[in-house]
PDB file of C-alpha atoms and ligand atoms in Angstrom:
ATOM      1  CA  MET P   1       0.000   0.000   0.000  1.00 66.00           C
ATOM      2  CA  ARG P   2       1.313   3.403  -1.001  1.00 75.00           C
ATOM      3  CA  ASP P   3       1.569   6.091   1.707  1.00 80.00           C
ATOM      4  CA  PRO P   4      -0.869   8.966   1.156  1.00 88.00           C
ATOM      5  CA  PHE P   5       0.433  11.839  -0.932  1.00 92.00           C
ATOM      6  CA  ARG P   6       1.507  14.737   1.280  1.00 94.00           C
ATOM      7  CA  PRO P   7       2.122  18.334   0.284  1.00 93.00           C
ATOM      8  CA  PRO P   8       5.819  19.174  -0.045  1.00 93.00           C
ATOM      9  CA  THR P   9       7.816  21.296   2.345  1.00 91.00           C
ATOM     10  CA  GLY P  10      10.656  23.700   1.528  1.00 92.00           C
ATOM     11  CA  PRO P  11      10.859  25.606  -1.787  1.00 94.00           C
ATOM     12  CA  LEU P  12       8.171  23.446  -3.436  1.00 96.00           C
ATOM     13  CA  ALA P  13       5.533  24.462  -0.870  1.00 96.00           C
ATOM     14  CA  ALA P  14       5.310  27.958  -2.395  1.00 96.00           C
ATOM     15  CA  LEU P  15       4.507  26.788  -5.954  1.00 97.00           C
ATOM     16  CA  ASP P  16       0.865  27.761  -6.386  1.00 97.00           C
ATOM     17  CA  LEU P  17       0.532  26.879 -10.108  1.00 98.00           C
ATOM     18  CA  LEU P  18       1.483  23.275  -9.422  1.00 98.00           C
ATOM     19  CA  ALA P  19      -0.382  20.817  -7.215  1.00 98.00           C
ATOM     20  CA  ILE P  20       2.349  18.671  -5.712  1.00 98.00           C
ATOM     21  CA  GLY P  21       2.163  15.540  -3.591  1.00 98.00           C
ATOM     22  CA  VAL P  22       4.943  13.315  -2.294  1.00 97.00           C
ATOM     23  CA  SER P  23       4.473   9.683  -1.316  1.00 97.00           C
ATOM     24  CA  GLY P  24       7.625   7.810  -0.349  1.00 96.00           C
ATOM     25  CA  PRO P  25      10.048   7.965  -3.306  1.00 97.00           C
ATOM     26  CA  VAL P  26       7.453   9.283  -5.789  1.00 98.00           C
ATOM     27  CA  ILE P  27       6.484  12.898  -6.433  1.00 98.00           C
ATOM     28  CA  HIS P  28       3.322  13.753  -8.372  1.00 98.00           C
ATOM     29  CA  VAL P  29       3.382  17.184 -10.016  1.00 98.00           C
ATOM     30  CA  ARG P  30       0.121  18.421 -11.541  1.00 98.00           C
ATOM     31  CA  LEU P  31      -0.102  21.470 -13.799  1.00 98.00           C
ATOM     32  CA  ASN P  32      -2.735  23.463 -11.962  1.00 98.00           C
ATOM     33  CA  ARG P  33      -4.228  26.113 -14.259  1.00 98.00           C
ATOM     34  CA  PRO P  34      -7.270  24.160 -15.464  1.00 98.00           C
ATOM     35  CA  ALA P  35      -9.285  27.325 -16.197  1.00 98.00           C
ATOM     36  CA  LYS P  36      -6.626  28.195 -18.808  1.00 98.00           C
ATOM     37  CA  ARG P  37      -6.206  24.568 -19.885  1.00 98.00           C
ATOM     38  CA  ASN P  38      -2.824  24.517 -18.108  1.00 98.00           C
ATOM     39  CA  ALA P  39      -1.374  26.992 -20.623  1.00 98.00           C
ATOM     40  CA  LEU P  40       2.302  27.524 -19.849  1.00 98.00           C
ATOM     41  CA  SER P  41       2.680  31.069 -18.584  1.00 97.00           C
ATOM     42  CA  ASP P  42       6.082  32.464 -17.576  1.00 97.00           C
ATOM     43  CA  PRO P  43       5.330  31.927 -13.858  1.00 98.00           C
ATOM     44  CA  LEU P  44       4.288  28.314 -14.525  1.00 98.00           C
ATOM     45  CA  ILE P  45       7.492  27.606 -16.479  1.00 98.00           C
ATOM     46  CA  ARG P  46       9.538  29.154 -13.637  1.00 98.00           C
ATOM     47  CA  GLN P  47       7.694  27.021 -11.097  1.00 98.00           C
ATOM     48  CA  LEU P  48       8.379  23.845 -13.087  1.00 98.00           C
ATOM     49  CA  HIS P  49      12.070  24.779 -13.094  1.00 98.00           C
ATOM     50  CA  THR P  50      12.071  25.477  -9.350  1.00 98.00           C
ATOM     51  CA  CYS P  51      10.297  22.202  -8.701  1.00 98.00           C
ATOM     52  CA  PHE P  52      12.673  19.987 -10.655  1.00 98.00           C
ATOM     53  CA  VAL P  53      15.893  21.564  -9.366  1.00 98.00           C
ATOM     54  CA  ASN P  54      14.668  21.299  -5.752  1.00 97.00           C
ATOM     55  CA  LEU P  55      13.204  17.794  -5.601  1.00 97.00           C
ATOM     56  CA  PRO P  56      13.092  16.456  -2.045  1.00 96.00           C
ATOM     57  CA  GLU P  57      16.035  14.230  -1.193  1.00 96.00           C
ATOM     58  CA  GLU P  58      13.904  11.088  -0.836  1.00 96.00           C
ATOM     59  CA  VAL P  59      12.304  11.387  -4.292  1.00 98.00           C
ATOM     60  CA  ARG P  60      13.472   8.790  -6.847  1.00 98.00           C
ATOM     61  CA  ALA P  61      10.852   9.195  -9.612  1.00 98.00           C
ATOM     62  CA  ALA P  62       8.319  11.808 -10.732  1.00 98.00           C
ATOM     63  CA  VAL P  63       4.952  11.896 -12.481  1.00 98.00           C
ATOM     64  CA  ILE P  64       3.645  14.963 -14.328  1.00 98.00           C
ATOM     65  CA  SER P  65      -0.033  15.302 -15.228  1.00 98.00           C
ATOM     66  CA  GLY P  66      -2.565  18.055 -15.825  1.00 98.00           C
ATOM     67  CA  GLU P  67      -5.590  19.157 -13.802  1.00 98.00           C
ATOM     68  CA  GLY P  68      -8.927  19.446 -15.624  1.00 98.00           C
ATOM     69  CA  ASP P  69      -9.888  18.149 -19.050  1.00 98.00           C
ATOM     70  CA  HIS P  70      -6.530  18.658 -20.780  1.00 98.00           C
ATOM     71  CA  PHE P  71      -2.885  17.939 -20.107  1.00 98.00           C
ATOM     72  CA  CYS P  72      -1.673  21.261 -21.492  1.00 98.00           C
ATOM     73  CA  ALA P  73      -2.689  23.842 -24.115  1.00 98.00           C
ATOM     74  CA  GLY P  74       0.914  24.937 -24.735  1.00 98.00           C
ATOM     75  CA  LEU P  75       2.358  28.405 -24.536  1.00 97.00           C
ATOM     76  CA  ASP P  76       0.154  30.989 -22.831  1.00 96.00           C
ATOM     77  CA  LEU P  77      -0.594  32.947 -25.985  1.00 94.00           C
ATOM     78  CA  SER P  78      -1.713  36.017 -24.057  1.00 92.00           C
ATOM     79  CA  GLU P  79       1.917  36.600 -23.033  1.00 88.00           C
ATOM     80  CA  LEU P  80       3.324  36.436 -26.556  1.00 81.00           C
ATOM     81  CA  VAL P  81       1.822  39.552 -28.023  1.00 75.00           C
ATOM     82  CA  GLU P  82       4.400  42.370 -28.386  1.00 76.00           C
ATOM     83  CA  ARG P  83       7.521  40.455 -27.364  1.00 81.00           C
ATOM     84  CA  ASP P  84      10.682  41.814 -29.036  1.00 88.00           C
ATOM     85  CA  VAL P  85      13.493  39.690 -30.527  1.00 92.00           C
ATOM     86  CA  GLY P  86      15.801  39.875 -27.513  1.00 92.00           C
ATOM     87  CA  SER P  87      13.169  38.942 -24.986  1.00 91.00           C
ATOM     88  CA  GLY P  88      11.930  36.213 -27.345  1.00 92.00           C
ATOM     89  CA  VAL P  89      15.331  34.504 -27.252  1.00 94.00           C
ATOM     90  CA  LEU P  90      15.517  34.787 -23.466  1.00 95.00           C
ATOM     91  CA  HIS P  91      11.970  33.465 -23.146  1.00 95.00           C
ATOM     92  CA  SER P  92      12.826  30.389 -25.192  1.00 96.00           C
ATOM     93  CA  ARG P  93      16.005  29.864 -23.161  1.00 98.00           C
ATOM     94  CA  MET P  94      13.924  29.997 -19.968  1.00 98.00           C
ATOM     95  CA  TRP P  95      11.782  27.141 -21.301  1.00 98.00           C
ATOM     96  CA  HIS P  96      14.924  25.236 -22.273  1.00 98.00           C
ATOM     97  CA  ALA P  97      16.282  25.567 -18.725  1.00 98.00           C
ATOM     98  CA  ALA P  98      13.018  24.331 -17.211  1.00 98.00           C
ATOM     99  CA  PHE P  99      12.634  21.374 -19.576  1.00 98.00           C
ATOM    100  CA  ASP P 100      16.337  20.487 -19.286  1.00 98.00           C
ATOM    101  CA  ALA P 101      15.811  20.333 -15.507  1.00 98.00           C
ATOM    102  CA  ILE P 102      13.179  17.686 -16.241  1.00 98.00           C
ATOM    103  CA  GLN P 103      15.035  15.666 -18.889  1.00 98.00           C
ATOM    104  CA  PHE P 104      18.501  15.946 -17.371  1.00 98.00           C
ATOM    105  CA  GLY P 105      17.563  16.228 -13.711  1.00 97.00           C
ATOM    106  CA  ARG P 106      18.060  13.784 -10.889  1.00 97.00           C
ATOM    107  CA  VAL P 107      15.089  11.432 -11.344  1.00 98.00           C
ATOM    108  CA  PRO P 108      13.121   9.821 -14.188  1.00 98.00           C
ATOM    109  CA  VAL P 109       9.895  11.643 -15.074  1.00 98.00           C
ATOM    110  CA  ILE P 110       6.738  10.019 -16.439  1.00 98.00           C
ATOM    111  CA  ALA P 111       4.061  12.088 -18.171  1.00 99.00           C
ATOM    112  CA  ALA P 112       0.408  11.029 -17.856  1.00 99.00           C
ATOM    113  CA  LEU P 113      -1.341  12.613 -20.845  1.00 99.00           C
ATOM    114  CA  HIS P 114      -5.012  13.275 -21.507  1.00 98.00           C
ATOM    115  CA  GLY P 115      -6.968  15.680 -23.688  1.00 98.00           C
ATOM    116  CA  ALA P 116      -4.933  18.338 -25.487  1.00 98.00           C
ATOM    117  CA  VAL P 117      -1.189  17.786 -25.577  1.00 98.00           C
ATOM    118  CA  VAL P 118      -0.431  20.622 -27.930  1.00 98.00           C
ATOM    119  CA  GLY P 119       2.351  23.037 -28.769  1.00 98.00           C
ATOM    120  CA  GLY P 120       4.422  23.626 -25.670  1.00 98.00           C
ATOM    121  CA  GLY P 121       2.405  20.910 -23.951  1.00 98.00           C
ATOM    122  CA  LEU P 122       3.875  18.387 -26.376  1.00 98.00           C
ATOM    123  CA  GLU P 123       7.313  19.959 -25.860  1.00 98.00           C
ATOM    124  CA  LEU P 124       6.908  19.418 -22.106  1.00 98.00           C
ATOM    125  CA  ALA P 125       5.762  15.830 -22.617  1.00 99.00           C
ATOM    126  CA  ALA P 126       8.762  15.227 -24.903  1.00 98.00           C
ATOM    127  CA  ALA P 127      11.136  16.320 -22.124  1.00 98.00           C
ATOM    128  CA  CYS P 128       9.815  13.514 -19.906  1.00 98.00           C
ATOM    129  CA  HIS P 129      11.323  10.047 -20.048  1.00 98.00           C
ATOM    130  CA  ILE P 130       8.173   7.963 -20.507  1.00 98.00           C
ATOM    131  CA  ARG P 131       4.761   9.039 -21.792  1.00 98.00           C
ATOM    132  CA  ILE P 132       1.445   7.346 -21.016  1.00 98.00           C
ATOM    133  CA  ALA P 133      -1.556   8.446 -23.064  1.00 98.00           C
ATOM    134  CA  GLU P 134      -5.176   8.076 -22.063  1.00 98.00           C
ATOM    135  CA  ALA P 135      -7.674   7.409 -24.867  1.00 98.00           C
ATOM    136  CA  SER P 136      -8.686  11.106 -24.875  1.00 98.00           C
ATOM    137  CA  ALA P 137      -5.149  12.369 -25.548  1.00 98.00           C
ATOM    138  CA  TYR P 138      -4.398  14.146 -28.795  1.00 98.00           C
ATOM    139  CA  TYR P 139      -1.315  15.837 -30.132  1.00 98.00           C
ATOM    140  CA  GLY P 140      -0.855  18.915 -32.283  1.00 98.00           C
ATOM    141  CA  LEU P 141       1.711  21.573 -33.066  1.00 98.00           C
ATOM    142  CA  PRO P 142      -0.431  24.622 -33.897  1.00 96.00           C
ATOM    143  CA  GLU P 143       2.610  26.898 -34.006  1.00 93.00           C
ATOM    144  CA  GLY P 144       2.374  26.879 -37.814  1.00 88.00           C
ATOM    145  CA  GLN P 145      -1.187  28.212 -37.628  1.00 90.00           C
ATOM    146  CA  ARG P 146      -0.278  30.794 -34.962  1.00 91.00           C
ATOM    147  CA  GLY P 147       2.572  32.229 -37.046  1.00 91.00           C
ATOM    148  CA  ILE P 148       5.288  31.140 -34.639  1.00 93.00           C
ATOM    149  CA  PHE P 149       7.796  28.279 -34.215  1.00 95.00           C
ATOM    150  CA  VAL P 150       8.442  25.849 -31.397  1.00 96.00           C
ATOM    151  CA  GLY P 151      10.652  27.398 -28.709  1.00 96.00           C
ATOM    152  CA  GLY P 152      10.538  24.959 -25.814  1.00 98.00           C
ATOM    153  CA  GLY P 153      12.950  22.391 -27.187  1.00 98.00           C
ATOM    154  CA  GLY P 154      10.387  20.787 -29.488  1.00 98.00           C
ATOM    155  CA  SER P 155      12.529  20.906 -32.624  1.00 98.00           C
ATOM    156  CA  ALA P 156      15.311  19.054 -30.817  1.00 98.00           C
ATOM    157  CA  ARG P 157      13.208  16.550 -28.868  1.00 98.00           C
ATOM    158  CA  ILE P 158      10.072  15.753 -30.869  1.00 98.00           C
ATOM    159  CA  PRO P 159      11.851  14.555 -34.063  1.00 98.00           C
ATOM    160  CA  ARG P 160      13.820  12.178 -31.844  1.00 97.00           C
ATOM    161  CA  LEU P 161      10.498  10.588 -30.875  1.00 98.00           C
ATOM    162  CA  MET P 162       8.623  10.543 -34.172  1.00 98.00           C
ATOM    163  CA  GLY P 163      10.951  11.795 -36.914  1.00 98.00           C
ATOM    164  CA  VAL P 164      11.395  15.073 -38.786  1.00 98.00           C
ATOM    165  CA  ALA P 165       8.887  14.200 -41.527  1.00 98.00           C
ATOM    166  CA  ARG P 166       5.988  13.649 -39.125  1.00 98.00           C
ATOM    167  CA  MET P 167       6.765  16.784 -37.152  1.00 98.00           C
ATOM    168  CA  THR P 168       6.930  18.768 -40.401  1.00 97.00           C
ATOM    169  CA  ASP P 169       3.498  17.416 -41.333  1.00 97.00           C
ATOM    170  CA  LEU P 170       1.954  18.355 -37.948  1.00 97.00           C
ATOM    171  CA  MET P 171       3.445  21.858 -38.030  1.00 97.00           C
ATOM    172  CA  MET P 172       2.713  22.666 -41.658  1.00 96.00           C
ATOM    173  CA  THR P 173      -0.751  21.165 -42.036  1.00 97.00           C
ATOM    174  CA  GLY P 174      -2.172  21.451 -38.531  1.00 97.00           C
ATOM    175  CA  ARG P 175      -2.707  17.686 -38.501  1.00 98.00           C
ATOM    176  CA  VAL P 176      -3.709  16.261 -35.130  1.00 98.00           C
ATOM    177  CA  TYR P 177      -2.808  12.743 -33.977  1.00 98.00           C
ATOM    178  CA  ASP P 178      -5.117  10.861 -31.643  1.00 98.00           C
ATOM    179  CA  ALA P 179      -3.891   8.587 -28.851  1.00 98.00           C
ATOM    180  CA  GLU P 180      -3.659   5.538 -31.142  1.00 98.00           C
ATOM    181  CA  GLU P 181      -1.648   7.406 -33.758  1.00 98.00           C
ATOM    182  CA  GLY P 182       0.563   8.902 -31.058  1.00 98.00           C
ATOM    183  CA  LEU P 183       1.325   5.407 -29.776  1.00 98.00           C
ATOM    184  CA  ALA P 184       2.031   4.112 -33.271  1.00 98.00           C
ATOM    185  CA  VAL P 185       4.487   6.914 -34.152  1.00 98.00           C
ATOM    186  CA  GLY P 186       6.328   6.830 -30.818  1.00 98.00           C
ATOM    187  CA  LEU P 187       4.921   9.865 -29.020  1.00 98.00           C
ATOM    188  CA  SER P 188       3.727   7.651 -26.176  1.00 98.00           C
ATOM    189  CA  GLN P 189       4.955   4.304 -24.924  1.00 98.00           C
ATOM    190  CA  TYR P 190       1.671   3.261 -23.288  1.00 98.00           C
ATOM    191  CA  ARG P 191      -1.982   3.801 -24.134  1.00 98.00           C
ATOM    192  CA  VAL P 192      -4.560   3.330 -21.364  1.00 98.00           C
ATOM    193  CA  ALA P 193      -8.287   3.935 -20.875  1.00 98.00           C
ATOM    194  CA  ASP P 194      -9.547   7.342 -19.815  1.00 98.00           C
ATOM    195  CA  GLY P 195      -8.968   7.999 -16.137  1.00 98.00           C
ATOM    196  CA  GLU P 196      -6.225   5.364 -15.823  1.00 98.00           C
ATOM    197  CA  GLY P 197      -3.164   7.383 -16.859  1.00 98.00           C
ATOM    198  CA  VAL P 198      -2.082   8.686 -13.463  1.00 98.00           C
ATOM    199  CA  ALA P 199      -2.499   5.287 -11.745  1.00 98.00           C
ATOM    200  CA  LYS P 200      -0.399   3.642 -14.468  1.00 98.00           C
ATOM    201  CA  ALA P 201       2.222   6.409 -14.230  1.00 98.00           C
ATOM    202  CA  LEU P 202       2.443   6.115 -10.438  1.00 98.00           C
ATOM    203  CA  ALA P 203       2.796   2.327 -10.675  1.00 98.00           C
ATOM    204  CA  LEU P 204       5.639   2.678 -13.194  1.00 98.00           C
ATOM    205  CA  ALA P 205       7.232   5.431 -11.081  1.00 98.00           C
ATOM    206  CA  GLU P 206       7.297   3.128  -8.061  1.00 97.00           C
ATOM    207  CA  ARG P 207       8.920   0.396 -10.097  1.00 97.00           C
ATOM    208  CA  ILE P 208      11.501   2.813 -11.540  1.00 98.00           C
ATOM    209  CA  ALA P 209      12.216   4.267  -8.090  1.00 98.00           C
ATOM    210  CA  ALA P 210      13.290   0.787  -6.983  1.00 96.00           C
ATOM    211  CA  ASN P 211      16.060   0.650  -9.630  1.00 96.00           C
ATOM    212  CA  ALA P 212      19.641   1.426  -8.684  1.00 96.00           C
ATOM    213  CA  PRO P 213      19.931   5.246  -8.905  1.00 95.00           C
ATOM    214  CA  MET P 214      23.063   4.945 -11.076  1.00 96.00           C
ATOM    215  CA  SER P 215      21.220   2.765 -13.600  1.00 97.00           C
ATOM    216  CA  ASN P 216      18.451   5.356 -13.869  1.00 97.00           C
ATOM    217  CA  PHE P 217      21.079   8.094 -14.153  1.00 97.00           C
ATOM    218  CA  ALA P 218      22.815   6.237 -16.985  1.00 97.00           C
ATOM    219  CA  VAL P 219      19.577   5.781 -18.909  1.00 98.00           C
ATOM    220  CA  MET P 220      18.566   9.430 -18.447  1.00 98.00           C
ATOM    221  CA  HIS P 221      21.927  11.071 -19.067  1.00 98.00           C
ATOM    222  CA  ALA P 222      24.046   8.705 -21.136  1.00 98.00           C
ATOM    223  CA  LEU P 223      21.488   7.106 -23.470  1.00 97.00           C
ATOM    224  CA  PRO P 224      20.243  10.241 -25.278  1.00 96.00           C
ATOM    225  CA  ARG P 225      23.773  11.643 -25.517  1.00 97.00           C
ATOM    226  CA  ILE P 226      25.122   8.393 -26.945  1.00 98.00           C
ATOM    227  CA  ALA P 227      22.306   8.440 -29.497  1.00 96.00           C
ATOM    228  CA  ASP P 228      23.578  11.877 -30.581  1.00 95.00           C
ATOM    229  CA  GLN P 229      27.187  10.711 -30.888  1.00 98.00           C
ATOM    230  CA  SER P 230      28.974   8.925 -33.699  1.00 98.00           C
ATOM    231  CA  GLN P 231      29.113   5.160 -33.240  1.00 98.00           C
ATOM    232  CA  SER P 232      32.753   5.257 -32.235  1.00 98.00           C
ATOM    233  CA  GLU P 233      32.244   8.009 -29.640  1.00 98.00           C
ATOM    234  CA  GLY P 234      29.041   6.365 -28.463  1.00 98.00           C
ATOM    235  CA  LEU P 235      30.707   3.033 -27.865  1.00 98.00           C
ATOM    236  CA  PHE P 236      33.448   4.710 -25.869  1.00 98.00           C
ATOM    237  CA  THR P 237      30.935   6.677 -23.759  1.00 98.00           C
ATOM    238  CA  GLU P 238      29.003   3.456 -23.212  1.00 98.00           C
ATOM    239  CA  SER P 239      32.104   1.685 -21.874  1.00 98.00           C
ATOM    240  CA  LEU P 240      32.742   4.464 -19.366  1.00 98.00           C
ATOM    241  CA  MET P 241      29.105   4.605 -18.239  1.00 98.00           C
ATOM    242  CA  ALA P 242      28.871   0.817 -17.965  1.00 97.00           C
ATOM    243  CA  ALA P 243      32.007   0.680 -15.822  1.00 97.00           C
ATOM    244  CA  VAL P 244      30.695   3.396 -13.502  1.00 97.00           C
ATOM    245  CA  ALA P 245      27.287   1.710 -13.110  1.00 96.00           C
ATOM    246  CA  GLU P 246      28.575  -1.808 -12.514  1.00 94.00           C
ATOM    247  CA  SER P 247      31.158  -0.696  -9.959  1.00 94.00           C
ATOM    248  CA  THR P 248      28.575   0.712  -7.541  1.00 94.00           C
ATOM    249  CA  PRO P 249      27.887  -1.319  -4.357  1.00 93.00           C
ATOM    250  CA  ASP P 250      24.237  -1.274  -5.401  1.00 92.00           C
ATOM    251  CA  ALA P 251      25.002  -3.103  -8.661  1.00 91.00           C
ATOM    252  CA  GLN P 252      27.278  -5.600  -6.964  1.00 92.00           C
ATOM    253  CA  GLU P 253      24.615  -6.491  -4.392  1.00 93.00           C
ATOM    254  CA  ARG P 254      21.939  -6.847  -7.094  1.00 92.00           C
ATOM    255  CA  LEU P 255      24.148  -9.127  -9.194  1.00 92.00           C
ATOM    256  CA  ARG P 256      24.968 -11.242  -6.140  1.00 93.00           C
ATOM    257  CA  ALA P 257      21.238 -11.450  -5.286  1.00 92.00           C
ATOM    258  CA  PHE P 258      20.481 -12.893  -8.713  1.00 91.00           C
ATOM    259  CA  LEU P 259      23.298 -15.410  -8.574  1.00 92.00           C
ATOM    260  CA  GLU P 260      22.096 -16.552  -5.141  1.00 94.00           C
ATOM    261  CA  GLY P 261      18.499 -16.941  -6.371  1.00 94.00           C
ATOM    262  CA  ARG P 262      17.205 -13.946  -4.385  1.00 93.00           C
ATOM    263  CA  ALA P 263      16.210 -11.750  -7.349  1.00 92.00           C
ATOM    264  CA  ALA P 264      13.324 -11.860  -9.808  1.00 90.00           C
ATOM    265  CA  LYS P 265      13.791 -13.571 -13.161  1.00 91.00           C
ATOM    266  CA  VAL P 266      12.924 -11.926 -16.446  1.00 91.00           C
ATOM    267  CA  ILE P 267       9.594 -13.413 -17.484  1.00 92.00           C
ATOM    268  CA  LYS P 268       7.171 -12.757 -20.315  1.00 89.00           C
ATOM    269  CA  SER P 269       4.378 -10.347 -19.353  1.00 79.00           C
ATOM    270  CA  ARG P 270       0.781 -11.252 -20.157  1.00 67.00           C
TER     271      ARG P 270
HETATM  272  C1  1HE S 301      -5.469  29.767 -23.382  1.00 55.15           C
HETATM  273  C2  1HE S 301      -4.720  28.835 -24.129  1.00 55.15           C
HETATM  274  C3  1HE S 301      -3.391  29.197 -24.498  1.00 55.15           C
HETATM  275  C4  1HE S 301      -6.661  27.980 -23.747  1.00 55.15           C
HETATM  276  N1  1HE S 301      -2.942  30.410 -24.111  1.00 55.15           N
HETATM  277  N2  1HE S 301      -4.959  30.957 -23.026  1.00 55.15           N
HETATM  278  N3  1HE S 301      -1.576  26.625 -28.054  1.00 55.15           N
HETATM  279  C5  1HE S 301      -2.666  26.591 -28.830  1.00 55.15           C
HETATM  280  O1  1HE S 301      -2.707  27.137 -29.911  1.00 55.15           O
HETATM  281  C6  1HE S 301      -3.870  25.891 -28.251  1.00 55.15           C
HETATM  282  C7  1HE S 301      -4.917  26.909 -27.899  1.00 55.15           C
HETATM  283  N4  1HE S 301      -6.012  26.324 -27.130  1.00 55.15           N
HETATM  284  C8  1HE S 301      -6.983  25.551 -27.672  1.00 55.15           C
HETATM  285  O2  1HE S 301      -6.944  25.164 -28.828  1.00 55.15           O
HETATM  286  C9  1HE S 301      -8.132  25.188 -26.778  1.00 55.15           C
HETATM  287  O3  1HE S 301      -8.171  26.111 -25.706  1.00 55.15           O
HETATM  288  C10 1HE S 301      -8.039  23.751 -26.175  1.00 55.15           C
HETATM  289  C11 1HE S 301      -8.327  22.750 -27.303  1.00 55.15           C
HETATM  290  C12 1HE S 301      -6.708  23.469 -25.540  1.00 55.15           C
HETATM  291  C13 1HE S 301      -9.114  23.598 -25.081  1.00 55.15           C
HETATM  292  O4  1HE S 301     -10.373  23.939 -25.591  1.00 55.15           O
HETATM  293  P1  1HE S 301     -11.579  24.231 -24.566  1.00 55.15           P
HETATM  294  O5  1HE S 301     -12.813  24.435 -25.400  1.00 55.15           O
HETATM  295  O6  1HE S 301     -11.629  23.163 -23.543  1.00 55.15           O
HETATM  296  O7  1HE S 301     -11.192  25.561 -23.791  1.00 55.15           O
HETATM  297  P2  1HE S 301     -11.223  27.098 -24.298  1.00 55.15           P
HETATM  298  O8  1HE S 301     -12.615  27.645 -24.114  1.00 55.15           O
HETATM  299  O9  1HE S 301     -10.662  27.235 -25.666  1.00 55.15           O
HETATM  300  O10 1HE S 301     -10.232  27.809 -23.310  1.00 55.15           O
HETATM  301  C14 1HE S 301     -10.549  28.029 -21.943  1.00 55.15           C
HETATM  302  C15 1HE S 301      -9.768  29.240 -21.496  1.00 55.15           C
HETATM  303  O11 1HE S 301      -8.372  28.941 -21.576  1.00 55.15           O
HETATM  304  C16 1HE S 301      -9.982  30.452 -22.395  1.00 55.15           C
HETATM  305  O12 1HE S 301      -9.834  31.599 -21.590  1.00 55.15           O
HETATM  306  P3  1HE S 301     -11.113  32.407 -21.023  1.00 55.15           P
HETATM  307  O13 1HE S 301     -10.512  33.521 -20.206  1.00 55.15           O
HETATM  308  O14 1HE S 301     -11.856  32.860 -22.266  1.00 55.15           O
HETATM  309  O15 1HE S 301     -11.908  31.425 -20.213  1.00 55.15           O
HETATM  310  C17 1HE S 301      -8.835  30.365 -23.365  1.00 55.15           C
HETATM  311  O16 1HE S 301      -8.488  31.632 -23.913  1.00 55.15           O
HETATM  312  C18 1HE S 301      -7.729  29.874 -22.433  1.00 55.15           C
HETATM  313  N5  1HE S 301      -6.665  29.220 -23.166  1.00 55.15           N
HETATM  314  N6  1HE S 301      -5.479  27.742 -24.331  1.00 55.15           N
HETATM  315  C19 1HE S 301      -3.726  31.252 -23.398  1.00 55.15           C
HETATM  316  N7  1HE S 301      -2.603  28.361 -25.177  1.00 55.15           N
HETATM  317  C20 1HE S 301       7.713  27.903 -26.384  1.00 55.15           C
HETATM  318  S1  1HE S 301       6.910  27.875 -27.852  1.00 55.15           S
HETATM  319  C21 1HE S 301       5.439  26.984 -27.661  1.00 55.15           C
HETATM  320  C22 1HE S 301       4.481  27.411 -28.708  1.00 55.15           C
HETATM  321  C23 1HE S 301       3.087  26.923 -28.469  1.00 55.15           C
HETATM  322  O17 1HE S 301       2.796  26.267 -27.502  1.00 55.15           O
HETATM  323  S2  1HE S 301       1.971  27.335 -29.672  1.00 55.15           S
HETATM  324  C24 1HE S 301       0.510  26.513 -29.233  1.00 55.15           C
HETATM  325  C25 1HE S 301      -0.376  27.337 -28.359  1.00 55.15           C
END
């Protein structure tokens, strides 16, 4: 039985645009602007950054979801009007810092998606490590229709999930993918019934939190970088990361546990 979720203490307690609960090693962070469909205003982006650089010590995995009928409607368009070039660059860099704190932070992050996952909402989802989509989830990149471009890391992250050609199609034509299509093209890794996304995400988060922290670190930090490297550089990076991971006391105990018959076998799931 999971402990009840408790509100955080410390710097996270002041974040009023996020509804945050901590239960054991799992933190659940909910975007909490449902009246504006969780549109990402500057204060909300800053709060996401503050949250992920100040995770409580005991946290080992995180879940992000959205309050209300939608995960996230993307950039708060009311803030975009009359922004000059210089502040536009800084604004985009602020998003990059926040989403980097999620992708390259201390713990794996799982997104539970429902309703609109559009524009910056899809950029946020793409910064997470695993995405679970409820049947109601749909994906779009309306930047093309709004006369703007992605600025929250979408051009770097989204093609790595579904390819440049598909992203071009979404941006140029306004095409929208439903949950099934999103699963098929790689935007999500799981598709669940409506109302089941958060429970699935929390269950996966608990399982991930039980991994050796250095294994999770290697997957989060080494894997995407190796994918960006040449094969030769990637293989070398892999050797270094593998040696670091397997030399931890945690790894040695887990290997011993298997050899002594104390650890679970790998079996086919249903
Ligand atoms: C917003 C936003 C927003 C809703 N910025 N205020 N994103 C978009 O182009 C998506 C724009 N939003 C929508 O298409 C729809 O709102 C939804 C499909 C997400 C939801 O529809 P619905 O019928 O449930 O809600 P609504 O009535 O459209 O919106 C409710 C309120 O939220 C309303 O405000 P109100 O004061 O009239 O009640 C909307 O104005 C407000 N709202 N979405 C501001 N996005 C770093 S670059 C990233 C670039 C992008 O993300 S571009 C994509 C922007």
